[in-house]
Amino acid sequence: MKRNGWLHFVFLSLAAWLATGLGGCAAPPVTASGAPLPFAEAVVQASDALVVQTQTQPLFLDRIGGRRSVVLDPMLDAASGQQTIATLQLQDRVIERMGTKYDAIEVLPFDSENLGKARYLLTGTMTRIAPSQPQGPLRIDLALTELKSGTVVAHASSLVRDEGLDHTPLPYDRDTPVPTRDPLVEGYVRTTAAAAGQRADPAYLARLSAAPTITAATAHYNAGRYPEALAQYSAAAATSDGEQLRVLNGIYLSSAKLGRTAEAEQAFGKIVAYGIANRQLGVKFLFNPNTTVFWSDGRISGPYPMWLHQIAKASTDAGICMDIIGHTSHTGPVAYNEVLSLQRAAYIRQRLVNDSTALGPRTTTSGKGFRENIIGSGTDDAVDALDRRVEFKIEACG
């Protein structure tokens, strides 16, 4: 029997590529080639190639305390924008390689003080080359950006076999009601893919000052320290750069874990407003397998009526129109998944219309089955959660 329990709402908007070349003053990027390597070897290849490029980089000559000072913004899965067990392992291995092999490089903890004094930013992503091949090879991308100029001074890639890698999201990304691949995460991914000599994504760099606080908050949440997580997310929200989906999600999650129901509902309302304003709205829902009935365990589905009410209210107030598009994971027959994805989208539409009749003429539904999978693993668990989704394609009415 097909198991397709999770249904997600995700609308991912892709921004235009913003990086520009700097006239060939930097070494060319080292791109992935050859056969995919075991994970440990692929990390060594990419890390070493990245450092080798810096040996001839004029921008990399300035040192602090005799060492090249680097901060690392936590690495991501490029397709989902999530931190996973595999991306955490990737960044740990990269830090270990740079710290033990290259004495001239110092990778500092990612906090506000070090971000202020470091000259270089390290970012990294892991990307499945062909989403239609769940066990196919992945690509590791690493980039070093000079913070003062916003220039990517080095970029390297390697191909890695997907053997023994765990792509389960970390607790924050597993629990978040709204997928967090927003424009800032898109900017992180673009920066990491940029060739040496190109500009890093300006929108990503412009909001970088809040990133250390968000990173600390997320580490607290992943460790189950919810009061500390809420305090840090709230501190980030109070800054000029804190209006980010990661922050809004974090405040909601931490408040909900602490039983602060009113605060959690208020935070969720802000999440929906943010999504509508940025024309990308997503909320995760869990259904019983092969049905349009929400998951029977109230500990999971208990917040859903509040979520639906907030979505209906904000959509009505904003006067928007939406095409609600259903998706499923890559398991079971094609025709079955086409029907199921449409049925679940229709069910959500009906719940929204029941809450606000004004949404009736302003919403439509369609189903994609698994034709537009993001992960493509077909595991029907937290790994491919984004494949089981319904997109809210937000449009201006008329």
mmCIF file of C-alpha atoms in Angstrom, residues 10 18 22 25 28 38 68 78 102 111 114 120 144 151 162 176 179 195 205 208 216 242 260 269 276 341 345 372 376:
data_model
loop_
_atom_site.group_PDB
_atom_site.id
_atom_site.type_symbol
_atom_site.label_atom_id
_atom_site.label_comp_id
_atom_site.label_asym_id
_atom_site.label_seq_id
_atom_site.Cartn_x
_atom_site.Cartn_y
_atom_site.Cartn_z
ATOM 1 C CA VAL A 10 5.298 25.303 -0.504
ATOM 2 C CA LEU A 18 22.494 38.865 -9.209
ATOM 3 C CA LEU A 22 34.975 41.420 -11.786
ATOM 4 C CA CYS A 25 41.344 39.261 -11.644
ATOM 5 C CA PRO A 28 39.031 30.326 -12.199
ATOM 6 C CA PRO A 38 33.327 8.553 -1.248
ATOM 7 C CA ARG A 68 43.576 34.017 7.610
ATOM 8 C CA ALA A 78 20.676 23.412 -1.890
ATOM 9 C CA TYR A 102 46.314 24.460 6.843
ATOM 10 C CA ASP A 111 29.100 34.759 16.252
ATOM 11 C CA ASN A 114 33.888 37.118 14.923
ATOM 12 C CA TYR A 120 36.218 35.999 4.907
ATOM 13 C CA LEU A 144 34.942 31.887 0.208
ATOM 14 C CA THR A 151 33.605 39.298 -3.756
ATOM 15 C CA ASP A 162 25.330 9.057 -1.808
ATOM 16 C CA THR A 176 8.997 24.119 11.053
ATOM 17 C CA PRO A 179 9.711 25.644 4.587
ATOM 18 C CA ALA A 195 32.599 31.547 -9.538
ATOM 19 C CA LEU A 205 25.074 39.823 2.473
ATOM 20 C CA LEU A 208 24.167 38.755 7.254
ATOM 21 C CA ALA A 216 22.659 30.357 17.871
ATOM 22 C CA GLY A 242 15.631 40.293 11.661
ATOM 23 C CA ARG A 260 2.598 29.802 24.899
ATOM 24 C CA GLY A 269 -0.011 35.056 11.664
ATOM 25 C CA ILE A 276 1.949 36.689 1.177
ATOM 26 C CA SER A 341 -2.452 15.497 -5.069
ATOM 27 C CA ALA A 345 -5.362 20.530 -2.694
ATOM 28 C CA GLU A 372 7.871 18.259 -9.793
ATOM 29 C CA GLY A 376 12.772 12.633 -5.123
#
